[in-house]
Each structure stands twice: as structure tokens, then as C-alpha cells.
Amino acid sequence: MTSDRPDENSGEEPRVVVRDRRRIDPETGQVRPAPDPEPTKQAEHEPVAPPGATGPVEPSQEAELKAQLDERTADVQRLQAEYANYRKRIDRDREVVVTTAKASVAQELLSVLDDIERAQQHGDLTGAFKAVADKLVATLERVGLESFGHDGEPFDPAVHEAVQHDTSPDVVGPTVTAVLRRGYRFGDRIVRAALVGVTDHEPGGPVEPPLTPATAPSDEPGAGDWFAPAEDPPGDRANDQI
């Protein structure tokens, strides 16, 4: 039996095949014919087959592909909504951290504000000291520090700490009438409660009992008291004198 395959023991080398792919024939100088064109692409109106499938897509497969596309679209929309919520939560947490840091710094300066207020009450807040104090107060107010605890405002146990109590008919309810120490808030956070004196409403005097028929005044003589003796007629009064 013969074989085209060279014998390994014969010492012959394998034959090398060279294909000439030049467009111009070197012998004749003419252009060689072009190779066969590639197969035409699939018509646009035909449905695209899924990867690994051959032939056109059946209606059932098309419905399945549409269902998968809708599912993937819903997944992308859900991920987008979760990412938007994550960004909002991060921004809110960052704002809380910044507000807490500002409130912590402002709380350390409350004793300075108390000294400034006492100096103002005694008339010592003048000159350069007053200019520096005004800048400090303006800066703290600009970053969000707000003072509360003023005479005449309603008493609120959430922000006021009552250390004195009194009553008066001039108020209609619990009212702050003395401020011993100013309170401060930073946004919705209470940095320090205000020490105040509170005055409650007191009636002006004892309430008189309502009038009854026995004590009700009347224009008729003797009608004020049911048990008062009636006056004698003029004739009987003359007989008594005789």
C-alpha cells in the first residue's frame, strides 16, 4: 500500500504549497478576476436569530426575546432608582455631618456669647470690643445659629427650662416673663435650652355666685325677698295709732 504522506524514515521533507494571490499576473500582465463575493447579508425584514441559532426566528421565540428584553429593561430601571435613592441618602448624611460639626463648634462658643450679652447689659460693650462681638454674632447667625428665650413668648417645655414660677392676671397662659440664660438652636437641633421664669394665669378675683329668684332684684316693692312681711294698708295703720 502506498501513501502520499512521506515516510519519516525516508528522509524526505514535506512538500510546501504556495498560492499566488497577486491581483496582476506576472507573466501576462493582466488583472486576474476578482474572487467570489461574500454571501449576501440577511434581509432586514427577517428577524434576527439568537446567538447560536440557525434560520429565521419563530413567533414564539420572538415573544420570548421580547419578554427577556422587558425584564432586562425593568432591572435597569430598578437599578437606576436604587442608585438615585443612594445618592439622596448620601447627600442627606453628608448634610447631617456638616450640620453636626457646625453645631459642635457653635456650642463651644456659647460661653463667649453669654459674656458678650452680660457686657452689653452692663454697658461695657463699646469700642473695638463691640465691633469684634458684632462680627462674631453675625458669623454664627450666618452659619445657622439662632437664639431664643425672650420675654413674652409662650412657655415651651421642649426648649425652655423653668426655674421660677409666678401667677398674674395679665397673662392668658404660661408665659416667659424672665430670661436668666439665653437658649440657642441650630436648625432643628436644640443646642442649649433657655433658663426662664414662667408666669401662669391667675383670675382677677373671686367669682360672684349667680343670682337666684330669692335674691334677684325687682322693681316691685317687697319682691326682692319672699319672706319679708307685707306692709299694712293705710286704714289698719290708722287703727293701730288709735
Short mmCIF file of C-alpha atoms in Angstrom, two decimals:
data_model
loop_
_atom_site.label_atom_id
_atom_site.label_comp_id
_atom_site.label_asym_id
_atom_site.label_seq_id
_atom_site.Cartn_x
_atom_site.Cartn_y
_atom_site.Cartn_z
CA MET A 1 0.00 0.00 0.00
CA THR A 2 1.31 3.40 -0.99
CA SER A 3 0.69 6.71 0.76
CA ASP A 4 1.14 10.36 -0.21
CA ARG A 5 2.46 11.01 3.24
CA PRO A 6 6.23 10.99 3.23
CA ASP A 7 7.94 8.30 5.20
CA GLU A 8 9.51 9.62 8.34
CA ASN A 9 12.47 7.26 7.86
CA SER A 10 12.96 8.11 4.20
CA GLY A 11 14.47 11.49 4.90
CA GLU A 12 12.16 13.34 2.50
CA GLU A 13 10.90 16.77 3.58
CA PRO A 14 7.16 17.66 3.41
CA ARG A 15 6.03 19.46 0.29
CA VAL A 16 5.26 23.18 0.61
CA VAL A 17 2.29 24.54 -1.35
CA VAL A 18 2.46 28.24 -2.34
CA ARG A 19 -0.68 30.01 -3.54
CA ASP A 20 -0.29 33.09 -5.71
CA ARG A 21 -2.81 35.74 -4.52
CA ARG A 22 -1.43 38.59 -6.63
CA ARG A 23 -4.06 40.60 -8.49
CA ILE A 24 -1.84 41.03 -11.62
CA ASP A 25 -0.48 38.04 -13.43
CA PRO A 26 3.33 38.48 -13.64
CA GLU A 27 3.52 36.50 -16.88
CA THR A 28 0.74 38.15 -18.91
CA GLY A 29 0.50 41.48 -17.05
CA GLN A 30 -3.29 41.29 -16.95
CA VAL A 31 -5.57 41.73 -13.96
CA ARG A 32 -6.77 38.49 -12.58
CA PRO A 33 -10.52 38.07 -11.95
CA ALA A 34 -11.77 39.02 -8.51
CA PRO A 35 -12.62 36.23 -6.09
CA ASP A 36 -16.20 35.23 -5.43
CA PRO A 37 -18.10 37.89 -3.43
CA GLU A 38 -19.08 37.22 0.16
CA PRO A 39 -22.54 35.81 0.84
CA THR A 40 -25.24 38.45 0.91
CA LYS A 41 -26.28 39.72 4.26
CA GLN A 42 -29.54 38.69 5.84
CA ALA A 43 -32.55 40.70 4.75
CA GLU A 44 -33.52 43.49 7.08
CA HIS A 45 -37.12 42.39 7.28
CA GLU A 46 -36.18 38.94 8.51
CA PRO A 47 -36.00 38.57 12.29
CA VAL A 48 -32.55 38.25 13.75
CA ALA A 49 -31.76 34.82 15.06
CA PRO A 50 -30.46 34.49 18.60
CA PRO A 51 -26.79 33.65 19.15
CA GLY A 52 -26.08 30.05 18.24
CA ALA A 53 -29.35 29.62 16.34
CA THR A 54 -29.72 28.99 12.63
CA GLY A 55 -32.58 30.02 10.45
CA PRO A 56 -35.35 32.59 11.00
CA VAL A 57 -36.87 33.30 14.42
CA GLU A 58 -40.23 31.77 15.12
CA PRO A 59 -43.07 33.86 16.67
CA SER A 60 -42.79 32.02 19.98
CA GLN A 61 -39.07 32.75 20.15
CA GLU A 62 -39.71 36.40 19.28
CA ALA A 63 -42.20 36.70 22.16
CA GLU A 64 -39.69 35.09 24.49
CA LEU A 65 -36.99 37.53 23.38
CA LYS A 66 -39.37 40.45 23.94
CA ALA A 67 -40.17 39.18 27.45
CA GLN A 68 -36.44 38.94 28.21
CA LEU A 69 -35.88 42.46 26.90
CA ASP A 70 -38.69 43.82 29.10
CA GLU A 71 -37.23 42.03 32.10
CA ARG A 72 -33.76 43.45 31.48
CA THR A 73 -35.25 46.93 30.99
CA ALA A 74 -37.10 46.66 34.32
CA ASP A 75 -33.86 45.56 36.01
CA VAL A 76 -32.02 48.59 34.62
CA GLN A 77 -34.79 50.95 35.74
CA ARG A 78 -34.79 49.41 39.23
CA LEU A 79 -31.02 49.79 39.50
CA GLN A 80 -31.29 53.39 38.36
CA ALA A 81 -33.93 54.14 41.03
CA GLU A 82 -31.81 52.45 43.71
CA TYR A 83 -28.79 54.50 42.68
CA ALA A 84 -30.83 57.73 42.81
CA ASN A 85 -32.03 56.86 46.33
CA TYR A 86 -28.47 56.04 47.32
CA ARG A 87 -27.27 59.45 46.10
CA LYS A 88 -30.05 61.21 48.03
CA ARG A 89 -29.20 59.27 51.21
CA ILE A 90 -25.50 60.07 50.84
CA ASP A 91 -26.24 63.77 50.33
CA ARG A 92 -28.56 63.79 53.36
CA ASP A 93 -25.98 62.04 55.56
CA ARG A 94 -23.29 64.45 54.39
CA GLU A 95 -25.51 67.40 55.28
CA VAL A 96 -26.18 65.94 58.73
CA VAL A 97 -22.45 65.54 59.34
CA VAL A 98 -21.75 69.13 58.30
CA THR A 99 -24.60 70.47 60.47
CA THR A 100 -23.41 68.45 63.46
CA ALA A 101 -19.87 69.78 63.08
CA LYS A 102 -21.10 73.38 62.88
CA ALA A 103 -23.34 72.90 65.93
CA SER A 104 -20.43 71.42 67.89
CA VAL A 105 -18.24 74.45 67.15
CA ALA A 106 -21.07 76.86 67.98
CA GLN A 107 -21.71 75.07 71.29
CA GLU A 108 -18.11 75.72 72.34
CA LEU A 109 -18.68 79.46 71.75
CA LEU A 110 -21.88 79.79 73.80
CA SER A 111 -19.98 80.86 76.90
CA VAL A 112 -18.39 83.66 74.85
CA LEU A 113 -21.86 84.75 73.70
CA ASP A 114 -23.05 84.78 77.34
CA ASP A 115 -20.14 87.05 78.30
CA ILE A 116 -20.92 89.37 75.39
CA GLU A 117 -24.58 89.58 76.41
CA ARG A 118 -23.69 90.36 80.06
CA ALA A 119 -21.25 93.04 78.93
CA GLN A 120 -23.97 94.57 76.77
CA GLN A 121 -26.42 94.61 79.68
CA HIS A 122 -23.87 96.42 81.89
CA GLY A 123 -22.94 98.91 79.17
CA ASP A 124 -19.38 97.63 78.76
CA LEU A 125 -19.81 96.55 75.13
CA THR A 126 -18.23 99.55 73.40
CA GLY A 127 -15.43 100.43 71.01
CA ALA A 128 -13.34 97.74 69.34
CA PHE A 129 -14.73 95.07 71.68
CA LYS A 130 -18.22 95.77 70.37
CA ALA A 131 -17.06 95.56 66.73
CA VAL A 132 -15.44 92.16 67.31
CA ALA A 133 -18.50 90.91 69.22
CA ASP A 134 -20.84 92.01 66.46
CA LYS A 135 -18.77 90.17 63.84
CA LEU A 136 -18.75 87.01 65.94
CA VAL A 137 -22.51 87.07 66.47
CA ALA A 138 -23.16 87.82 62.79
CA THR A 139 -20.92 84.95 61.70
CA LEU A 140 -22.66 82.45 63.98
CA GLU A 141 -26.08 83.60 62.83
CA ARG A 142 -24.99 83.30 59.19
CA VAL A 143 -23.96 79.65 59.61
CA GLY A 144 -27.33 78.82 61.22
CA LEU A 145 -27.17 79.56 64.97
CA GLU A 146 -30.41 81.08 66.28
CA SER A 147 -31.17 82.39 69.77
CA PHE A 148 -34.47 82.04 71.61
CA GLY A 149 -35.82 82.82 75.04
CA HIS A 150 -37.36 86.28 75.10
CA ASP A 151 -39.81 87.99 77.40
CA GLY A 152 -43.43 87.49 76.39
CA GLU A 153 -43.07 84.35 74.30
CA PRO A 154 -45.19 81.28 75.23
CA PHE A 155 -43.54 78.75 77.51
CA ASP A 156 -42.49 75.56 75.71
CA PRO A 157 -41.06 72.78 77.91
CA ALA A 158 -39.24 71.36 74.88
CA VAL A 159 -36.98 74.42 74.59
CA HIS A 160 -37.43 76.22 77.93
CA GLU A 161 -36.24 75.17 81.37
CA ALA A 162 -38.36 76.84 84.05
CA VAL A 163 -36.51 77.80 87.23
CA GLN A 164 -39.01 80.36 88.56
CA HIS A 165 -42.79 80.33 88.74
CA ASP A 166 -45.37 83.05 89.37
CA THR A 167 -49.01 83.88 88.65
CA SER A 168 -50.60 87.00 87.25
CA PRO A 169 -53.97 88.01 85.78
CA ASP A 170 -52.16 89.84 82.97
CA VAL A 171 -51.27 86.63 81.04
CA VAL A 172 -53.64 84.17 79.42
CA GLY A 173 -51.36 81.14 79.74
CA PRO A 174 -47.85 80.02 80.73
CA THR A 175 -45.63 82.86 79.51
CA VAL A 176 -41.90 83.59 79.74
CA THR A 177 -41.52 86.71 81.88
CA ALA A 178 -37.82 86.45 82.86
CA VAL A 179 -34.83 85.11 80.90
CA LEU A 180 -31.93 84.01 83.09
CA ARG A 181 -29.93 82.39 80.28
CA ARG A 182 -30.46 82.62 76.55
CA GLY A 183 -31.19 79.44 74.60
CA TYR A 184 -29.79 78.51 71.18
CA ARG A 185 -30.83 76.19 68.36
CA PHE A 186 -29.02 75.10 65.22
CA GLY A 187 -31.64 74.30 62.60
CA ASP A 188 -33.98 71.75 64.19
CA ARG A 189 -31.41 70.79 66.83
CA ILE A 190 -31.56 72.39 70.30
CA VAL A 191 -28.02 73.26 71.28
CA ARG A 192 -28.96 74.63 74.72
CA ALA A 193 -32.28 75.15 76.48
CA ALA A 194 -33.15 78.57 77.86
CA LEU A 195 -33.41 79.15 81.64
CA VAL A 196 -36.55 81.22 82.17
CA GLY A 197 -39.07 82.34 84.72
CA VAL A 198 -42.68 81.39 83.94
CA THR A 199 -45.89 83.18 84.88
CA ASP A 200 -49.25 81.39 84.80
CA HIS A 201 -52.69 82.94 84.51
CA GLU A 202 -54.41 83.93 87.75
CA PRO A 203 -58.07 85.02 87.91
CA GLY A 204 -58.60 88.66 88.85
CA GLY A 205 -60.80 87.96 91.93
CA PRO A 206 -63.43 85.64 93.40
CA VAL A 207 -66.29 84.87 91.10
CA GLU A 208 -69.70 86.00 92.48
CA PRO A 209 -72.38 83.30 92.60
CA PRO A 210 -75.21 83.59 90.08
CA LEU A 211 -78.38 85.37 91.18
CA THR A 212 -81.34 83.20 92.28
CA PRO A 213 -85.06 84.12 92.25
CA ALA A 214 -84.85 84.67 96.01
CA THR A 215 -82.12 87.29 95.64
CA ALA A 216 -82.92 88.64 92.21
CA PRO A 217 -83.66 92.41 92.33
CA SER A 218 -87.04 93.62 91.22
CA ASP A 219 -88.71 96.98 90.66
CA GLU A 220 -91.79 95.97 92.66
CA PRO A 221 -91.66 96.71 96.36
CA GLY A 222 -91.34 93.58 98.51
CA ALA A 223 -90.48 91.39 95.54
CA GLY A 224 -86.84 91.10 96.50
CA ASP A 225 -87.49 88.81 99.46
CA TRP A 226 -90.28 86.26 99.50
CA PHE A 227 -90.27 86.07 103.30
CA ALA A 228 -90.37 89.81 104.02
CA PRO A 229 -93.57 90.92 105.87
CA ALA A 230 -96.00 92.80 103.73
CA GLU A 231 -96.77 96.41 104.65
CA ASP A 232 -100.14 97.15 106.39
CA PRO A 233 -102.80 99.01 104.48
CA PRO A 234 -103.24 102.70 105.37
CA GLY A 235 -106.57 102.03 107.21
CA ASP A 236 -105.12 99.41 109.54
CA ARG A 237 -102.16 101.65 110.29
CA ALA A 238 -104.59 104.38 111.49
CA ASN A 239 -106.47 101.96 113.75
CA ASP A 240 -103.19 100.92 115.38
CA GLN A 241 -102.47 104.54 116.26
CA ILE A 242 -105.90 104.90 117.94
#
